[in-house]
Amino acid sequence: MPDDILYSIRNLTVEYKTRAGAVRAVDDVSLDIRRGEILGLVGESGCGKSTLGKALMRLHDGPASITGGELVFDGRNLMNLSLREMPDIRGAEIGMVFQDPMTSLNPVQRILDHLTETIQTHEPETSIATARTRADELVERLGIRHERLKEYPHQMSGGMRQRVMISLALALRAKLVIADEPTTSLDVIVEAKFLDLLKELQKEFGLTILLITHNIGVVAEVADRVAVMYAAKMVEVGTVQDVFADAKHPYTQGLLKSVPNIKLDSGDLYKMGGQPPSLLHPPSGCRFHPRCPFVMDICSVQEPAFEPVIGDHLASCWLYQKAVAEKTTGKQEIRHG
Ligand code: SF4
């Protein structure tokens, strides 16, 4: 694995067992997370992005399980670790910030005690005094006044609680922070401040961040690269500059056209036709074909490979594999919508 790759996800599949049958919420997904980058993971609700985020920490239980693939984090395949060994990775090496931090913070524990206890659990050799000083310095760096450490989570605002969650990851010197819709419950001003803070921390601590969001505008603001999921599949990955300037996959093109833009002459916002498919019975071939304005005959028959279109800009679309498409099924008919 090249040195600049912190996390290499290969052919990951996660299934939920339901009464109606197995549902693949993440289906044969491969993705690299590079050291020191902010990678934005976007897609509609239910496309599998949060399931993917949890799978990176092997956090699934109950009806969900990883049924295939490799999770190589910093040179180690986490799939080879027992579930007993995983708590050493969670928090200390990979931190997670959830949409609602109240679900992660203990409502009856003061913030300082939570931070101190977390540091001491992972580093039993650290004294209480040292853990407290470290917690104190960190939250202050994140803009929370020292006195507030004595408060309980419910006494803090949503933005402050999110900063506490980040400070937990930093306190343990996590190499990767997975932030799952961290700004959804914040108002726009607090959201902007939180995104600025993420950028600063990335630079200051060399942090690697996987930012999961349905908001492509958030990705444009802070991410270095973007990965786009559709119906449990990865459909496009590239730098923010490349993808925003020249999106390759028709789904990504639709997402970008749906973003309001005050610089353009108004008119109605673009609305992507159709509905996201059921993952219980996903469409054959390319899963986007029932909604795609460029659909060709081959699209409903065969799934396109996920491969480079230019350099390290990858997409899964027959439009860029026309030579193969034409060889496979003869001349293709293109129907523009
Ligand atoms: Fe559209 Fe076909 Fe590309 Fe799928 S493979 S996005 S249906 S052109």
XYZ file of C-alpha atoms and ligand atoms in Angstrom:
345
model
C 0.000 0.000 0.000
C 1.519 3.428 -0.913
C 2.693 5.463 2.103
C 0.301 8.331 1.440
C -2.755 6.061 1.856
C -3.972 5.909 5.456
C -7.028 3.738 4.837
C -7.529 1.436 1.891
C -11.046 0.022 1.562
C -11.274 -2.832 -0.927
C -14.491 -4.407 -2.259
C -16.364 -3.711 0.970
C -19.861 -5.176 1.225
C -22.216 -4.604 4.171
C -25.553 -6.397 4.371
C -28.612 -5.911 6.544
C -30.763 -8.947 7.166
C -34.423 -8.031 6.859
C -37.594 -10.122 6.801
C -37.865 -9.412 3.087
C -34.309 -10.625 2.444
C -30.722 -9.371 2.560
C -30.165 -5.716 1.676
C -26.717 -4.659 0.539
C -26.315 -1.144 1.917
C -22.688 -0.992 0.740
C -21.973 -3.095 -2.320
C -18.434 -3.891 -3.441
C -17.058 -0.427 -2.617
C -13.372 0.454 -2.960
C -11.936 3.766 -1.762
C -8.603 5.164 -0.562
C -8.365 7.796 2.177
C -5.108 9.732 1.923
C -3.093 10.923 4.900
C -3.831 14.500 5.914
C -6.777 15.041 3.568
C -10.404 15.947 4.099
C -12.383 13.519 1.965
C -16.051 14.415 1.490
C -18.404 11.448 1.073
C -21.718 12.537 -0.459
C -24.943 11.000 -1.679
C -28.686 10.955 -1.078
C -30.165 9.666 2.195
C -30.115 5.873 2.204
C -27.276 5.539 -0.346
C -25.075 3.742 2.203
C -22.632 6.505 3.183
C -23.270 6.298 6.951
C -23.217 2.491 6.806
C -19.820 2.767 5.108
C -18.584 5.196 7.816
C -19.578 2.792 10.602
C -18.086 -0.183 8.764
C -14.695 1.575 8.766
C -14.735 1.147 12.565
C -16.504 -2.228 12.377
C -19.266 -0.691 14.446
C -22.114 -2.741 13.016
C -24.123 -5.156 15.044
C -27.630 -6.621 15.051
C -28.958 -7.153 11.541
C -25.933 -5.559 9.833
C -22.689 -7.329 9.024
C -19.669 -6.936 6.786
C -19.939 -9.813 4.335
C -16.919 -9.111 2.164
C -13.881 -6.968 1.520
C -10.750 -5.689 3.192
C -10.270 -2.732 5.541
C -6.564 -1.934 5.556
C -5.939 0.873 8.067
C -2.380 2.127 8.454
C -0.994 -1.165 7.162
C -3.280 -3.492 9.179
C -6.328 -5.312 7.832
C -8.923 -4.576 10.514
C -10.971 -7.541 9.279
C -8.276 -9.793 10.748
C -8.731 -8.326 14.247
C -11.156 -9.896 16.700
C -14.079 -7.761 17.906
C -12.333 -7.662 21.303
C -9.361 -5.925 19.729
C -11.458 -3.298 17.934
C -12.031 -0.999 20.974
C -8.259 -0.305 20.937
C -8.683 1.090 17.414
C -11.915 2.985 18.038
C -11.300 6.347 19.626
C -7.515 5.972 19.862
C -6.813 5.542 16.130
C -10.145 6.314 14.489
C -12.450 8.854 16.116
C -16.085 9.364 15.187
C -18.232 12.475 15.381
C -21.920 11.672 14.981
C -24.724 13.923 13.751
C -26.145 14.182 17.261
C -23.304 14.349 19.802
C -25.802 13.815 22.637
C -25.887 10.145 21.603
C -22.121 9.876 22.240
C -21.719 12.038 25.336
C -22.769 10.763 28.732
C -25.677 12.978 29.900
C -24.814 12.494 33.584
C -21.069 13.081 33.288
C -19.354 16.476 33.233
C -17.374 17.157 30.070
C -14.034 17.291 31.923
C -14.675 13.908 33.564
C -15.680 12.385 30.218
C -12.509 13.617 28.534
C -10.261 12.593 31.439
C -11.843 9.142 31.684
C -11.510 8.564 27.936
C -7.820 9.510 27.961
C -7.126 7.275 30.962
C -9.058 4.316 29.514
C -6.872 4.316 26.420
C -3.702 5.400 28.224
C -3.817 3.912 31.755
C -0.298 5.174 32.453
C -1.434 8.822 32.156
C -2.159 10.441 35.541
C -5.446 12.201 36.246
C -3.640 15.546 36.524
C -1.947 15.131 33.124
C -5.180 13.936 31.474
C -7.035 16.951 32.889
C -4.416 19.399 31.692
C -4.487 17.829 28.228
C -8.290 17.976 28.101
C -8.212 21.577 29.303
C -5.698 22.707 26.676
C -7.540 20.982 23.881
C -11.004 22.321 24.524
C -9.560 25.782 24.954
C -7.864 25.384 21.558
C -11.274 24.483 20.171
C -12.740 27.696 21.524
C -14.492 26.412 24.657
C -13.743 28.374 27.828
C -12.107 26.472 30.707
C -15.100 27.006 33.067
C -17.457 25.231 30.671
C -15.617 21.957 31.220
C -17.484 21.597 34.481
C -20.809 21.530 32.657
C -22.938 18.625 31.508
C -23.596 18.062 27.788
C -27.176 19.410 27.954
C -25.840 22.775 29.178
C -23.864 23.281 25.970
C -25.005 24.327 22.509
C -24.984 21.880 19.571
C -21.863 23.499 18.110
C -19.991 23.224 21.424
C -20.932 19.582 21.808
C -19.571 18.885 18.323
C -16.322 20.604 19.306
C -16.145 18.425 22.437
C -16.497 15.347 20.217
C -13.614 16.545 18.042
C -11.541 17.228 21.148
C -12.086 13.587 22.227
C -10.561 12.404 18.958
C -7.679 14.881 19.282
C -7.065 13.998 22.944
C -6.389 10.414 21.894
C -4.371 11.573 18.871
C -6.621 9.683 16.451
C -5.160 9.405 12.961
C -8.559 9.499 11.275
C -11.739 11.303 12.265
C -14.999 10.180 10.670
C -17.544 12.983 10.921
C -21.050 11.791 9.991
C -23.310 14.729 9.071
C -21.646 16.815 11.829
C -23.288 20.088 10.824
C -26.840 18.939 10.061
C -28.232 20.092 13.407
C -26.285 23.393 13.432
C -27.477 26.752 12.164
C -25.584 28.212 9.196
C -23.329 30.528 11.220
C -22.274 27.810 13.664
C -21.896 25.441 10.712
C -19.516 27.859 8.972
C -17.431 28.232 12.155
C -17.317 24.465 12.646
C -16.164 23.914 9.053
C -13.438 26.558 9.480
C -12.323 24.772 12.628
C -12.105 21.432 10.800
C -9.854 23.037 8.189
C -7.627 24.576 10.868
C -7.316 21.281 12.755
C -6.498 19.419 9.578
C -3.529 21.763 9.028
C -2.436 22.097 12.659
C -2.627 18.420 13.673
C -2.164 16.819 10.232
C -5.575 15.252 10.800
C -7.230 13.036 8.200
C -10.986 13.551 8.062
C -13.753 11.606 6.324
C -16.646 14.047 6.153
C -19.950 12.295 5.435
C -22.678 14.650 4.263
C -25.666 14.961 1.949
C -24.701 18.617 1.430
C -22.381 18.975 -1.539
C -21.921 22.680 -0.686
C -20.202 21.677 2.578
C -17.808 19.485 0.603
C -16.985 22.332 -1.779
C -16.082 24.494 1.195
C -13.693 22.243 3.099
C -12.808 19.016 1.312
C -9.722 18.213 -0.748
C -11.347 15.293 -2.561
C -14.894 14.077 -2.968
C -16.382 10.572 -3.217
C -19.942 10.174 -4.499
C -22.158 7.207 -3.630
C -25.376 6.144 -5.314
C -27.531 3.177 -4.287
C -24.779 1.471 -2.253
C -22.174 1.882 -5.013
C -19.256 4.290 -5.371
C -19.856 6.163 -8.632
C -17.241 8.950 -8.718
C -14.079 10.011 -6.852
C -11.758 12.914 -7.604
C -10.327 16.153 -6.317
C -12.903 18.808 -5.457
C -11.512 20.986 -8.258
C -11.841 18.235 -10.885
C -15.260 16.996 -9.832
C -16.814 20.444 -9.420
C -15.331 21.739 -12.674
C -16.007 18.637 -14.747
C -18.132 15.980 -13.069
C -18.058 12.755 -15.032
C -20.935 10.708 -13.670
C -24.431 11.879 -14.685
C -25.606 11.462 -11.071
C -22.864 13.820 -9.808
C -23.726 16.236 -12.636
C -27.350 16.204 -11.438
C -26.322 16.751 -7.809
C -24.231 19.777 -8.779
C -26.985 21.242 -10.945
C -29.392 20.952 -7.997
C -27.296 23.327 -5.852
C -28.731 26.873 -5.748
C -26.337 29.404 -7.292
C -26.945 33.107 -6.867
C -24.494 33.953 -9.666
C -26.646 32.264 -12.288
C -29.753 33.791 -13.805
C -32.514 32.304 -11.835
C -35.100 29.951 -13.207
C -36.273 26.806 -11.565
C -33.751 24.684 -9.714
C -32.761 21.502 -11.511
C -34.642 18.510 -10.154
C -33.343 15.031 -10.801
C -36.100 12.828 -12.173
C -37.166 9.539 -10.589
C -36.552 8.155 -7.145
C -33.595 6.427 -5.501
C -34.054 2.682 -6.082
C -34.925 0.056 -3.476
C -31.756 -1.684 -2.340
C -33.763 -4.858 -1.854
C -34.240 -5.112 -5.608
C -31.717 -2.693 -7.168
C -31.871 -2.030 -10.919
C -29.752 -4.279 -13.129
C -26.547 -2.996 -14.736
C -25.806 0.612 -13.781
C -28.105 1.402 -10.858
C -28.632 4.939 -12.091
C -29.985 3.845 -15.476
C -33.718 4.383 -14.741
C -32.957 8.065 -13.968
C -30.075 8.761 -16.306
C -30.543 11.253 -19.177
C -27.730 9.571 -21.148
C -28.827 5.963 -20.742
C -27.653 3.511 -23.425
C -28.731 -0.033 -24.144
C -25.801 -1.574 -22.316
C -26.488 0.404 -19.130
C -29.364 -1.792 -17.964
C -27.543 -4.984 -18.891
C -24.035 -4.680 -17.518
C -22.507 -2.794 -14.638
C -19.713 -0.405 -15.717
C -16.332 -0.786 -13.991
C -15.260 1.845 -11.490
C -12.044 3.070 -13.070
C -9.957 6.159 -13.907
C -11.388 8.512 -16.528
C -8.497 11.007 -16.361
C -5.575 10.625 -13.936
C -6.968 9.794 -10.515
C -10.477 11.020 -11.350
C -12.533 7.817 -11.250
C -16.088 7.129 -12.354
C -18.351 4.202 -13.000
C -20.120 5.002 -16.269
C -20.338 3.483 -19.742
C -20.001 6.940 -21.327
C -16.249 6.679 -20.659
C -15.966 3.030 -21.602
C -17.708 3.330 -24.962
C -15.149 1.209 -26.762
C -15.969 -1.688 -24.435
C -19.680 -0.914 -24.612
C -19.701 -0.953 -28.413
C -17.704 -4.156 -28.583
C -20.043 -5.830 -26.113
C -23.441 -4.969 -27.564
C -22.808 -3.349 -30.954
C -23.476 0.329 -31.666
C -25.077 2.016 -28.682
C -28.082 4.209 -28.792
C -27.739 7.343 -26.632
C -30.971 8.920 -25.463
C -30.420 12.393 -24.046
C -33.091 13.492 -21.593
Fe -26.013 6.766 -17.265
Fe -25.241 4.536 -18.454
Fe -23.468 6.084 -17.255
Fe -25.207 4.690 -15.834
S -23.600 3.877 -17.144
S -24.649 6.794 -15.530
S -27.002 4.820 -17.125
S -24.686 6.612 -19.061
